[in-house]
Amino acid sequence: MKLAWLRSLETSHQDCVWACTWLPATDKSSGLLLTGSLDETVKLWNPDDLSLVRTNTGHCLGVVSVAAHPSGKIAASASMDSFVRVFDVESNNTIATLEAPPSEVWQMQFDPRGTTLAVAGGSSASVKLWDTAEWKLIATLSIPRPEGSKPSDKGNNKKFVLSVAWSPSGRQLACGSMDGSISVFDVQRAKFLHHLEGHTMPVRSLAYSPLDPRVLVSGSDDERIHMYDAEGKTLFSSMSGHSSWVLSVDVSPDGAAVASGSSDRTVKLWDPKMRAAVQTMTNHTDQVWGVKFEGGARGSLLASVSDDKSISLYNYS
Protein backbone atom coordinates (compact mmCIF):
# COMPACT_ATOMS: atom_id res chain seq x y z
CA MET A 1 0.00 0.00 0.00
CA LYS A 2 1.24 3.47 -0.81
CA LEU A 3 0.27 7.07 -1.45
CA ALA A 4 1.53 8.98 -4.48
CA TRP A 5 1.20 12.77 -4.37
CA LEU A 6 -0.81 13.98 -7.37
CA ARG A 7 -1.41 17.71 -6.99
CA SER A 8 -1.92 20.50 -4.49
CA LEU A 9 -3.71 23.84 -4.63
CA GLU A 10 -1.99 26.37 -2.41
CA THR A 11 -4.61 29.02 -1.65
CA SER A 12 -7.81 27.06 -2.11
CA HIS A 13 -9.59 29.25 0.47
CA GLN A 14 -8.83 32.62 2.03
CA ASP A 15 -8.53 31.08 5.49
CA CYS A 16 -7.87 27.73 7.19
CA VAL A 17 -9.58 24.70 5.62
CA TRP A 18 -11.14 22.60 8.36
CA ALA A 19 -13.28 20.07 6.52
CA CYS A 20 -13.44 17.94 3.39
CA THR A 21 -15.51 15.11 1.97
CA TRP A 22 -16.28 13.50 -1.38
CA LEU A 23 -19.55 13.91 -3.26
CA PRO A 24 -20.48 10.65 -5.04
CA ALA A 25 -20.83 10.81 -8.81
CA THR A 26 -24.32 11.38 -10.25
CA ASP A 27 -25.77 10.99 -13.74
CA LYS A 28 -24.93 14.66 -14.30
CA SER A 29 -21.47 14.95 -12.78
CA SER A 30 -18.47 12.90 -11.75
CA GLY A 31 -17.45 12.81 -8.10
CA LEU A 32 -16.45 16.16 -6.61
CA LEU A 33 -14.41 17.20 -3.60
CA LEU A 34 -16.22 19.38 -1.07
CA THR A 35 -14.27 21.64 1.31
CA GLY A 36 -15.29 23.97 4.14
CA SER A 37 -13.24 26.83 5.52
CA LEU A 38 -13.01 29.46 8.22
CA ASP A 39 -13.50 31.95 5.36
CA GLU A 40 -17.23 31.05 5.70
CA THR A 41 -17.44 29.35 2.29
CA VAL A 42 -17.95 25.81 0.99
CA LYS A 43 -16.25 25.00 -2.32
CA LEU A 44 -16.69 22.17 -4.81
CA TRP A 45 -13.66 20.99 -6.78
CA ASN A 46 -13.00 18.81 -9.80
CA PRO A 47 -10.36 16.33 -8.54
CA ASP A 48 -8.90 15.82 -12.03
CA ASP A 49 -7.18 19.22 -11.92
CA LEU A 50 -8.46 20.80 -8.66
CA SER A 51 -10.35 23.38 -10.69
CA LEU A 52 -13.08 25.23 -8.81
CA VAL A 53 -16.57 24.13 -9.82
CA ARG A 54 -18.61 26.29 -7.43
CA THR A 55 -18.36 28.44 -4.32
CA ASN A 56 -21.23 28.31 -1.83
CA THR A 57 -21.86 31.13 0.62
CA GLY A 58 -24.56 31.40 3.24
CA HIS A 59 -22.75 31.12 6.58
CA CYS A 60 -21.70 34.13 8.63
CA LEU A 61 -18.95 32.33 10.56
CA GLY A 62 -16.37 29.64 9.72
CA VAL A 63 -17.41 26.23 8.38
CA VAL A 64 -16.38 23.39 10.71
CA SER A 65 -17.86 20.37 8.89
CA VAL A 66 -19.20 19.25 5.51
CA ALA A 67 -21.25 16.14 4.68
CA ALA A 68 -22.28 14.56 1.38
CA HIS A 69 -25.57 12.75 0.84
CA PRO A 70 -25.09 9.27 -0.73
CA SER A 71 -27.09 10.40 -3.79
CA GLY A 72 -24.42 13.00 -4.57
CA LYS A 73 -27.17 15.58 -5.14
CA ILE A 74 -27.39 17.06 -1.66
CA ALA A 75 -24.73 18.25 0.78
CA ALA A 76 -24.64 19.96 4.15
CA SER A 77 -22.29 22.38 5.87
CA ALA A 78 -22.08 23.17 9.59
CA SER A 79 -20.74 26.44 10.87
CA MET A 80 -19.74 28.19 14.07
CA ASP A 81 -22.79 30.40 13.40
CA SER A 82 -24.79 27.43 14.86
CA PHE A 83 -26.54 26.65 11.59
CA VAL A 84 -26.42 23.58 9.38
CA ARG A 85 -27.12 24.56 5.79
CA VAL A 86 -28.47 21.81 3.53
CA PHE A 87 -28.14 22.65 -0.15
CA ASP A 88 -28.72 21.33 -3.65
CA VAL A 89 -25.28 20.62 -5.10
CA GLU A 90 -26.09 21.59 -8.69
CA SER A 91 -28.02 24.81 -8.06
CA ASN A 92 -26.58 25.81 -4.65
CA ASN A 93 -30.18 26.50 -3.54
CA THR A 94 -30.75 26.13 0.20
CA ILE A 95 -33.00 23.13 0.89
CA ALA A 96 -33.12 23.50 4.68
CA THR A 97 -31.51 25.45 7.48
CA LEU A 98 -31.16 23.52 10.74
CA GLU A 99 -30.64 25.67 13.79
CA ALA A 100 -28.91 24.70 17.03
CA PRO A 101 -27.81 26.55 20.17
CA PRO A 102 -24.25 27.97 20.12
CA SER A 103 -21.45 25.37 20.28
CA GLU A 104 -23.86 22.49 19.55
CA VAL A 105 -22.95 21.88 15.89
CA TRP A 106 -19.72 20.03 15.11
CA GLN A 107 -19.01 17.09 12.81
CA MET A 108 -21.88 15.52 10.89
CA GLN A 109 -22.52 12.62 8.56
CA PHE A 110 -25.41 11.24 6.51
CA ASP A 111 -26.33 7.62 7.18
CA PRO A 112 -25.53 5.11 4.37
CA ARG A 113 -29.11 5.15 3.05
CA GLY A 114 -29.37 8.92 3.17
CA THR A 115 -32.48 9.02 5.36
CA THR A 116 -30.87 10.66 8.41
CA LEU A 117 -28.27 13.34 9.11
CA ALA A 118 -26.36 12.87 12.37
CA VAL A 119 -24.86 16.01 13.93
CA ALA A 120 -22.33 15.89 16.78
CA GLY A 121 -23.95 18.07 19.41
CA GLY A 122 -20.95 19.64 21.12
CA SER A 123 -21.84 21.01 24.55
CA SER A 124 -25.24 19.26 24.52
CA ALA A 125 -23.37 15.95 25.13
CA SER A 126 -25.51 14.32 22.48
CA VAL A 127 -25.92 13.50 18.79
CA LYS A 128 -28.90 15.02 17.01
CA LEU A 129 -30.61 13.01 14.25
CA TRP A 130 -32.43 14.90 11.50
CA ASP A 131 -34.83 13.26 9.06
CA THR A 132 -33.82 14.10 5.47
CA ALA A 133 -37.35 13.90 4.03
CA GLU A 134 -38.79 16.77 6.05
CA TRP A 135 -35.63 18.03 7.84
CA LYS A 136 -37.17 17.57 11.26
CA LEU A 137 -35.28 16.62 14.42
CA ILE A 138 -36.33 13.01 15.04
CA ALA A 139 -34.05 11.92 17.91
CA THR A 140 -31.47 13.11 20.39
CA LEU A 141 -28.98 10.43 21.41
CA SER A 142 -27.69 11.60 24.79
CA ILE A 143 -24.55 10.30 26.44
CA PRO A 144 -25.50 9.04 29.90
CA ARG A 145 -24.08 10.88 32.89
CA PRO A 146 -21.42 9.10 34.94
CA GLU A 147 -22.96 7.21 37.85
CA GLY A 148 -23.21 9.28 40.99
CA SER A 149 -23.02 12.64 39.23
CA LYS A 150 -25.69 15.25 39.78
CA PRO A 151 -27.35 17.18 36.93
CA SER A 152 -25.57 20.30 38.19
CA ASP A 153 -22.12 18.70 37.95
CA LYS A 154 -19.78 20.29 35.43
CA GLY A 155 -18.59 16.81 34.41
CA ASN A 156 -20.89 16.65 31.42
CA ASN A 157 -18.90 19.42 29.73
CA LYS A 158 -16.19 16.81 29.27
CA LYS A 159 -18.66 14.81 27.19
CA PHE A 160 -18.61 17.66 24.63
CA VAL A 161 -19.26 15.72 21.41
CA LEU A 162 -16.81 16.49 18.60
CA SER A 163 -17.04 13.61 16.14
CA VAL A 164 -19.59 11.17 14.73
CA ALA A 165 -19.59 8.11 12.44
CA TRP A 166 -22.25 5.70 11.12
CA SER A 167 -21.59 1.98 10.90
CA PRO A 168 -21.79 0.66 7.29
CA SER A 169 -25.19 -0.90 8.04
CA GLY A 170 -26.55 2.34 9.48
CA ARG A 171 -27.74 0.46 12.56
CA GLN A 172 -25.15 1.87 14.94
CA LEU A 173 -23.67 5.30 15.48
CA ALA A 174 -20.49 6.23 17.33
CA CYS A 175 -19.50 9.62 18.71
CA GLY A 176 -16.24 10.89 20.18
CA SER A 177 -16.02 13.30 23.11
CA MET A 178 -13.68 15.84 24.65
CA ASP A 179 -12.85 13.53 27.58
CA GLY A 180 -11.47 10.81 25.27
CA SER A 181 -14.47 8.48 25.48
CA ILE A 182 -16.35 7.05 22.51
CA SER A 183 -20.07 6.28 22.85
CA VAL A 184 -21.90 3.71 20.71
CA PHE A 185 -25.67 3.84 20.11
CA ASP A 186 -28.30 1.55 18.63
CA VAL A 187 -29.99 4.02 16.27
CA GLN A 188 -33.28 2.19 15.65
CA ARG A 189 -33.95 1.92 19.38
CA ALA A 190 -32.33 5.30 20.10
CA LYS A 191 -30.47 3.48 22.86
CA PHE A 192 -27.01 3.99 24.34
CA LEU A 193 -25.09 0.70 24.14
CA HIS A 194 -21.63 1.24 25.66
CA HIS A 195 -18.50 3.35 25.92
CA LEU A 196 -15.19 2.49 24.23
CA GLU A 197 -12.31 3.47 26.49
CA GLY A 198 -8.61 3.98 25.86
CA HIS A 199 -8.06 7.57 24.76
CA THR A 200 -7.06 10.15 27.35
CA MET A 201 -7.75 13.31 25.34
CA PRO A 202 -10.37 14.62 22.85
CA VAL A 203 -11.47 12.24 20.07
CA ARG A 204 -11.74 14.49 17.03
CA SER A 205 -12.33 11.89 14.33
CA LEU A 206 -14.00 8.49 13.87
CA ALA A 207 -14.36 6.17 10.87
CA TYR A 208 -15.80 2.68 10.49
CA SER A 209 -14.18 0.15 8.17
CA PRO A 210 -16.26 -0.15 4.97
CA LEU A 211 -15.55 -3.91 4.93
CA ASP A 212 -15.91 -4.94 8.57
CA PRO A 213 -18.81 -3.18 10.31
CA ARG A 214 -17.37 -3.97 13.74
CA VAL A 215 -14.09 -2.13 13.20
CA LEU A 216 -14.07 1.51 14.34
CA VAL A 217 -10.99 3.72 13.95
CA SER A 218 -10.43 6.80 16.12
CA GLY A 219 -7.97 9.68 16.21
CA SER A 220 -7.25 11.68 19.34
CA ASP A 221 -5.28 14.60 20.77
CA ASP A 222 -3.31 11.95 22.72
CA GLU A 223 -1.40 11.42 19.41
CA ARG A 224 -2.77 7.88 19.02
CA ILE A 225 -4.95 6.06 16.53
CA HIS A 226 -7.07 3.30 18.03
CA MET A 227 -8.91 0.43 16.39
CA TYR A 228 -11.86 -1.03 18.29
CA ASP A 229 -14.23 -3.91 17.94
CA ALA A 230 -17.16 -1.54 18.43
CA GLU A 231 -19.59 -4.38 19.13
CA GLY A 232 -17.34 -6.40 21.41
CA LYS A 233 -16.22 -3.24 23.24
CA THR A 234 -12.53 -4.13 22.88
CA LEU A 235 -9.53 -2.03 21.87
CA PHE A 236 -7.46 -4.35 19.67
CA SER A 237 -4.88 -1.97 18.22
CA SER A 238 -3.22 1.28 19.26
CA MET A 239 -0.90 2.98 16.79
CA SER A 240 1.43 5.88 17.53
CA GLY A 241 3.77 7.89 15.33
CA HIS A 242 2.37 11.41 15.12
CA SER A 243 4.17 13.97 17.29
CA SER A 244 1.01 15.97 17.99
CA TRP A 245 -2.80 15.75 17.96
CA VAL A 246 -4.47 13.40 15.47
CA LEU A 247 -7.19 15.58 13.94
CA SER A 248 -8.62 13.28 11.27
CA VAL A 249 -8.71 9.58 10.34
CA ASP A 250 -10.27 7.61 7.50
CA VAL A 251 -10.25 3.98 6.33
CA SER A 252 -9.38 3.13 2.72
CA PRO A 253 -12.16 1.71 0.49
CA ASP A 254 -10.42 -1.71 0.46
CA GLY A 255 -10.30 -1.67 4.27
CA ALA A 256 -6.57 -2.38 4.23
CA ALA A 257 -5.18 1.01 5.27
CA VAL A 258 -5.86 3.96 7.54
CA ALA A 259 -4.98 7.57 6.69
CA SER A 260 -4.52 10.29 9.30
CA GLY A 261 -3.97 14.02 9.45
CA SER A 262 -2.31 15.72 12.40
CA SER A 263 -1.36 19.05 13.91
CA ASP A 264 2.24 17.89 13.38
CA ARG A 265 1.55 18.98 9.73
CA THR A 266 1.78 15.49 8.26
CA VAL A 267 -0.49 12.98 6.57
CA LYS A 268 0.31 9.37 7.42
CA LEU A 269 -0.71 6.06 5.87
CA TRP A 270 -0.96 3.17 8.33
CA ASP A 271 -0.93 -0.60 7.91
CA PRO A 272 -3.19 -1.90 10.71
CA LYS A 273 -1.68 -5.39 10.41
CA MET A 274 1.78 -3.99 11.15
CA ARG A 275 0.32 -1.47 13.62
CA ALA A 276 2.64 1.12 12.13
CA ALA A 277 2.80 4.02 9.71
CA VAL A 278 4.17 2.93 6.34
CA GLN A 279 4.34 6.41 4.78
CA THR A 280 4.47 10.06 5.84
CA MET A 281 3.54 12.93 3.50
CA THR A 282 5.02 16.30 4.42
CA ASN A 283 3.61 18.65 1.77
CA HIS A 284 1.45 20.68 4.21
CA THR A 285 3.01 23.54 6.18
CA ASP A 286 0.40 23.70 8.96
CA GLN A 287 -1.92 21.34 10.83
CA VAL A 288 -3.96 18.91 8.73
CA TRP A 289 -7.63 19.05 9.74
CA GLY A 290 -9.11 16.61 7.26
CA VAL A 291 -8.22 13.43 5.34
CA LYS A 292 -10.79 11.59 3.23
CA PHE A 293 -10.63 8.65 0.82
CA GLU A 294 -12.70 8.48 -2.33
CA GLY A 295 -13.32 5.06 -3.80
CA GLY A 296 -14.51 5.71 -7.32
CA ALA A 297 -14.17 4.67 -10.91
CA ARG A 298 -10.86 6.51 -11.22
CA GLY A 299 -9.21 4.35 -8.58
CA SER A 300 -8.87 5.56 -5.03
CA LEU A 301 -7.94 9.11 -4.16
CA LEU A 302 -7.09 10.61 -0.79
CA ALA A 303 -7.68 14.31 -0.11
CA SER A 304 -6.16 16.35 2.71
CA VAL A 305 -6.93 19.90 3.87
CA SER A 306 -5.02 22.14 6.23
CA ASP A 307 -4.71 25.36 8.18
CA ASP A 308 -2.21 26.35 5.45
CA LYS A 309 -5.31 26.99 3.21
CA SER A 310 -4.28 24.26 0.77
CA ILE A 311 -5.80 21.04 -0.60
CA SER A 312 -3.66 18.05 -1.55
CA LEU A 313 -4.64 14.97 -3.53
CA TYR A 314 -2.87 11.60 -3.48
CA ASN A 315 -3.35 8.38 -5.36
CA TYR A 316 -3.81 5.38 -3.07
CA SER A 317 -2.81 1.95 -4.35
Coordinates of C-alpha atoms in Angstrom, one line a residue:
M1 CA 0.0 0.0 0.0
K2 CA 1.2 3.5 -0.8
L3 CA 0.3 7.1 -1.4
A4 CA 1.5 9.0 -4.5
W5 CA 1.2 12.8 -4.4
L6 CA -0.8 14.0 -7.4
R7 CA -1.4 17.7 -7.0
S8 CA -1.9 20.5 -4.5
L9 CA -3.7 23.8 -4.6
E10 CA -2.0 26.4 -2.4
T11 CA -4.6 29.0 -1.6
S12 CA -7.8 27.1 -2.1
H13 CA -9.6 29.2 0.5
Q14 CA -8.8 32.6 2.0
D15 CA -8.5 31.1 5.5
C16 CA -7.9 27.7 7.2
V17 CA -9.6 24.7 5.6
W18 CA -11.1 22.6 8.4
A19 CA -13.3 20.1 6.5
C20 CA -13.4 17.9 3.4
T21 CA -15.5 15.1 2.0
W22 CA -16.3 13.5 -1.4
L23 CA -19.6 13.9 -3.3
P24 CA -20.5 10.7 -5.0
A25 CA -20.8 10.8 -8.8
T26 CA -24.3 11.4 -10.3
D27 CA -25.8 11.0 -13.7
K28 CA -24.9 14.7 -14.3
S29 CA -21.5 14.9 -12.8
S30 CA -18.5 12.9 -11.7
G31 CA -17.5 12.8 -8.1
L32 CA -16.5 16.2 -6.6
L33 CA -14.4 17.2 -3.6
L34 CA -16.2 19.4 -1.1
T35 CA -14.3 21.6 1.3
G36 CA -15.3 24.0 4.1
S37 CA -13.2 26.8 5.5
L38 CA -13.0 29.5 8.2
D39 CA -13.5 31.9 5.4
E40 CA -17.2 31.0 5.7
T41 CA -17.4 29.3 2.3
V42 CA -17.9 25.8 1.0
K43 CA -16.3 25.0 -2.3
L44 CA -16.7 22.2 -4.8
W45 CA -13.7 21.0 -6.8
N46 CA -13.0 18.8 -9.8
P47 CA -10.4 16.3 -8.5
D48 CA -8.9 15.8 -12.0
D49 CA -7.2 19.2 -11.9
L50 CA -8.5 20.8 -8.7
S51 CA -10.4 23.4 -10.7
L52 CA -13.1 25.2 -8.8
V53 CA -16.6 24.1 -9.8
R54 CA -18.6 26.3 -7.4
T55 CA -18.4 28.4 -4.3
N56 CA -21.2 28.3 -1.8
T57 CA -21.9 31.1 0.6
G58 CA -24.6 31.4 3.2
H59 CA -22.7 31.1 6.6
C60 CA -21.7 34.1 8.6
L61 CA -18.9 32.3 10.6
G62 CA -16.4 29.6 9.7
V63 CA -17.4 26.2 8.4
V64 CA -16.4 23.4 10.7
S65 CA -17.9 20.4 8.9
V66 CA -19.2 19.3 5.5
A67 CA -21.3 16.1 4.7
A68 CA -22.3 14.6 1.4
H69 CA -25.6 12.7 0.8
P70 CA -25.1 9.3 -0.7
S71 CA -27.1 10.4 -3.8
G72 CA -24.4 13.0 -4.6
K73 CA -27.2 15.6 -5.1
I74 CA -27.4 17.1 -1.7
A75 CA -24.7 18.3 0.8
A76 CA -24.6 20.0 4.1
S77 CA -22.3 22.4 5.9
A78 CA -22.1 23.2 9.6
S79 CA -20.7 26.4 10.9
M80 CA -19.7 28.2 14.1
D81 CA -22.8 30.4 13.4
S82 CA -24.8 27.4 14.9
F83 CA -26.5 26.7 11.6
V84 CA -26.4 23.6 9.4
R85 CA -27.1 24.6 5.8
V86 CA -28.5 21.8 3.5
F87 CA -28.1 22.6 -0.1
D88 CA -28.7 21.3 -3.6
V89 CA -25.3 20.6 -5.1
E90 CA -26.1 21.6 -8.7
S91 CA -28.0 24.8 -8.1
N92 CA -26.6 25.8 -4.6
N93 CA -30.2 26.5 -3.5
T94 CA -30.8 26.1 0.2
I95 CA -33.0 23.1 0.9
A96 CA -33.1 23.5 4.7
T97 CA -31.5 25.4 7.5
L98 CA -31.2 23.5 10.7
E99 CA -30.6 25.7 13.8
A100 CA -28.9 24.7 17.0
P101 CA -27.8 26.6 20.2
P102 CA -24.3 28.0 20.1
S103 CA -21.4 25.4 20.3
E104 CA -23.9 22.5 19.6
V105 CA -23.0 21.9 15.9
W106 CA -19.7 20.0 15.1
Q107 CA -19.0 17.1 12.8
M108 CA -21.9 15.5 10.9
Q109 CA -22.5 12.6 8.6
F110 CA -25.4 11.2 6.5
D111 CA -26.3 7.6 7.2
P112 CA -25.5 5.1 4.4
R113 CA -29.1 5.1 3.1
G114 CA -29.4 8.9 3.2
T115 CA -32.5 9.0 5.4
T116 CA -30.9 10.7 8.4
L117 CA -28.3 13.3 9.1
A118 CA -26.4 12.9 12.4
V119 CA -24.9 16.0 13.9
A120 CA -22.3 15.9 16.8
G121 CA -24.0 18.1 19.4
G122 CA -20.9 19.6 21.1
S123 CA -21.8 21.0 24.5
S124 CA -25.2 19.3 24.5
A125 CA -23.4 16.0 25.1
S126 CA -25.5 14.3 22.5
V127 CA -25.9 13.5 18.8
K128 CA -28.9 15.0 17.0
L129 CA -30.6 13.0 14.3
W130 CA -32.4 14.9 11.5
D131 CA -34.8 13.3 9.1
T132 CA -33.8 14.1 5.5
A133 CA -37.4 13.9 4.0
E134 CA -38.8 16.8 6.1
W135 CA -35.6 18.0 7.8
K136 CA -37.2 17.6 11.3
L137 CA -35.3 16.6 14.4
I138 CA -36.3 13.0 15.0
A139 CA -34.1 11.9 17.9
T140 CA -31.5 13.1 20.4
L141 CA -29.0 10.4 21.4
S142 CA -27.7 11.6 24.8
I143 CA -24.5 10.3 26.4
P144 CA -25.5 9.0 29.9
R145 CA -24.1 10.9 32.9
P146 CA -21.4 9.1 34.9
E147 CA -23.0 7.2 37.8
G148 CA -23.2 9.3 41.0
S149 CA -23.0 12.6 39.2
K150 CA -25.7 15.3 39.8
P151 CA -27.4 17.2 36.9
S152 CA -25.6 20.3 38.2
D153 CA -22.1 18.7 37.9
K154 CA -19.8 20.3 35.4
G155 CA -18.6 16.8 34.4
N156 CA -20.9 16.7 31.4
N157 CA -18.9 19.4 29.7
K158 CA -16.2 16.8 29.3
K159 CA -18.7 14.8 27.2
F160 CA -18.6 17.7 24.6
V161 CA -19.3 15.7 21.4
L162 CA -16.8 16.5 18.6
S163 CA -17.0 13.6 16.1
V164 CA -19.6 11.2 14.7
A165 CA -19.6 8.1 12.4
W166 CA -22.3 5.7 11.1
S167 CA -21.6 2.0 10.9
P168 CA -21.8 0.7 7.3
S169 CA -25.2 -0.9 8.0
G170 CA -26.6 2.3 9.5
R171 CA -27.7 0.5 12.6
Q172 CA -25.2 1.9 14.9
L173 CA -23.7 5.3 15.5
A174 CA -20.5 6.2 17.3
C175 CA -19.5 9.6 18.7
G176 CA -16.2 10.9 20.2
S177 CA -16.0 13.3 23.1
M178 CA -13.7 15.8 24.7
D179 CA -12.8 13.5 27.6
G180 CA -11.5 10.8 25.3
S181 CA -14.5 8.5 25.5
I182 CA -16.4 7.0 22.5
S183 CA -20.1 6.3 22.9
V184 CA -21.9 3.7 20.7
F185 CA -25.7 3.8 20.1
D186 CA -28.3 1.5 18.6
V187 CA -30.0 4.0 16.3
Q188 CA -33.3 2.2 15.7
R189 CA -34.0 1.9 19.4
A190 CA -32.3 5.3 20.1
K191 CA -30.5 3.5 22.9
F192 CA -27.0 4.0 24.3
L193 CA -25.1 0.7 24.1
H194 CA -21.6 1.2 25.7
H195 CA -18.5 3.3 25.9
L196 CA -15.2 2.5 24.2
E197 CA -12.3 3.5 26.5
G198 CA -8.6 4.0 25.9
H199 CA -8.1 7.6 24.8
T200 CA -7.1 10.1 27.3
M201 CA -7.7 13.3 25.3
P202 CA -10.4 14.6 22.8
V203 CA -11.5 12.2 20.1
R204 CA -11.7 14.5 17.0
S205 CA -12.3 11.9 14.3
L206 CA -14.0 8.5 13.9
A207 CA -14.4 6.2 10.9
Y208 CA -15.8 2.7 10.5
S209 CA -14.2 0.2 8.2
P210 CA -16.3 -0.2 5.0
L211 CA -15.6 -3.9 4.9
D212 CA -15.9 -4.9 8.6
P213 CA -18.8 -3.2 10.3
R214 CA -17.4 -4.0 13.7
V215 CA -14.1 -2.1 13.2
L216 CA -14.1 1.5 14.3
V217 CA -11.0 3.7 14.0
S218 CA -10.4 6.8 16.1
G219 CA -8.0 9.7 16.2
S220 CA -7.2 11.7 19.3
D221 CA -5.3 14.6 20.8
D222 CA -3.3 12.0 22.7
E223 CA -1.4 11.4 19.4
R224 CA -2.8 7.9 19.0
I225 CA -4.9 6.1 16.5
H226 CA -7.1 3.3 18.0
M227 CA -8.9 0.4 16.4
Y228 CA -11.9 -1.0 18.3
D229 CA -14.2 -3.9 17.9
A230 CA -17.2 -1.5 18.4
E231 CA -19.6 -4.4 19.1
G232 CA -17.3 -6.4 21.4
K233 CA -16.2 -3.2 23.2
T234 CA -12.5 -4.1 22.9
L235 CA -9.5 -2.0 21.9
F236 CA -7.5 -4.3 19.7
S237 CA -4.9 -2.0 18.2
S238 CA -3.2 1.3 19.3
M239 CA -0.9 3.0 16.8
S240 CA 1.4 5.9 17.5
G241 CA 3.8 7.9 15.3
H242 CA 2.4 11.4 15.1
S243 CA 4.2 14.0 17.3
S244 CA 1.0 16.0 18.0
W245 CA -2.8 15.8 18.0
V246 CA -4.5 13.4 15.5
L247 CA -7.2 15.6 13.9
S248 CA -8.6 13.3 11.3
V249 CA -8.7 9.6 10.3
D250 CA -10.3 7.6 7.5
V251 CA -10.2 4.0 6.3
S252 CA -9.4 3.1 2.7
P253 CA -12.2 1.7 0.5
D254 CA -10.4 -1.7 0.5
G255 CA -10.3 -1.7 4.3
A256 CA -6.6 -2.4 4.2
A257 CA -5.2 1.0 5.3
V258 CA -5.9 4.0 7.5
A259 CA -5.0 7.6 6.7
S260 CA -4.5 10.3 9.3
G261 CA -4.0 14.0 9.4
S262 CA -2.3 15.7 12.4
S263 CA -1.4 19.0 13.9
D264 CA 2.2 17.9 13.4
R265 CA 1.6 19.0 9.7
T266 CA 1.8 15.5 8.3
V267 CA -0.5 13.0 6.6
K268 CA 0.3 9.4 7.4
L269 CA -0.7 6.1 5.9
W270 CA -1.0 3.2 8.3
D271 CA -0.9 -0.6 7.9
P272 CA -3.2 -1.9 10.7
K273 CA -1.7 -5.4 10.4
M274 CA 1.8 -4.0 11.2
R275 CA 0.3 -1.5 13.6
A276 CA 2.6 1.1 12.1
A277 CA 2.8 4.0 9.7
V278 CA 4.2 2.9 6.3
Q279 CA 4.3 6.4 4.8
T280 CA 4.5 10.1 5.8
M281 CA 3.5 12.9 3.5
T282 CA 5.0 16.3 4.4
N283 CA 3.6 18.7 1.8
H284 CA 1.4 20.7 4.2
T285 CA 3.0 23.5 6.2
D286 CA 0.4 23.7 9.0
Q287 CA -1.9 21.3 10.8
V288 CA -4.0 18.9 8.7
W289 CA -7.6 19.1 9.7
G290 CA -9.1 16.6 7.3
V291 CA -8.2 13.4 5.3
K292 CA -10.8 11.6 3.2
F293 CA -10.6 8.7 0.8
E294 CA -12.7 8.5 -2.3
G295 CA -13.3 5.1 -3.8
G296 CA -14.5 5.7 -7.3
A297 CA -14.2 4.7 -10.9
R298 CA -10.9 6.5 -11.2
G299 CA -9.2 4.4 -8.6
S300 CA -8.9 5.6 -5.0
L301 CA -7.9 9.1 -4.2
L302 CA -7.1 10.6 -0.8
A303 CA -7.7 14.3 -0.1
S304 CA -6.2 16.3 2.7
V305 CA -6.9 19.9 3.9
S306 CA -5.0 22.1 6.2
D307 CA -4.7 25.4 8.2
D308 CA -2.2 26.3 5.4
K309 CA -5.3 27.0 3.2
S310 CA -4.3 24.3 0.8
I311 CA -5.8 21.0 -0.6
S312 CA -3.7 18.0 -1.6
L313 CA -4.6 15.0 -3.5
Y314 CA -2.9 11.6 -3.5
N315 CA -3.4 8.4 -5.4
Y316 CA -3.8 5.4 -3.1
S317 CA -2.8 1.9 -4.4

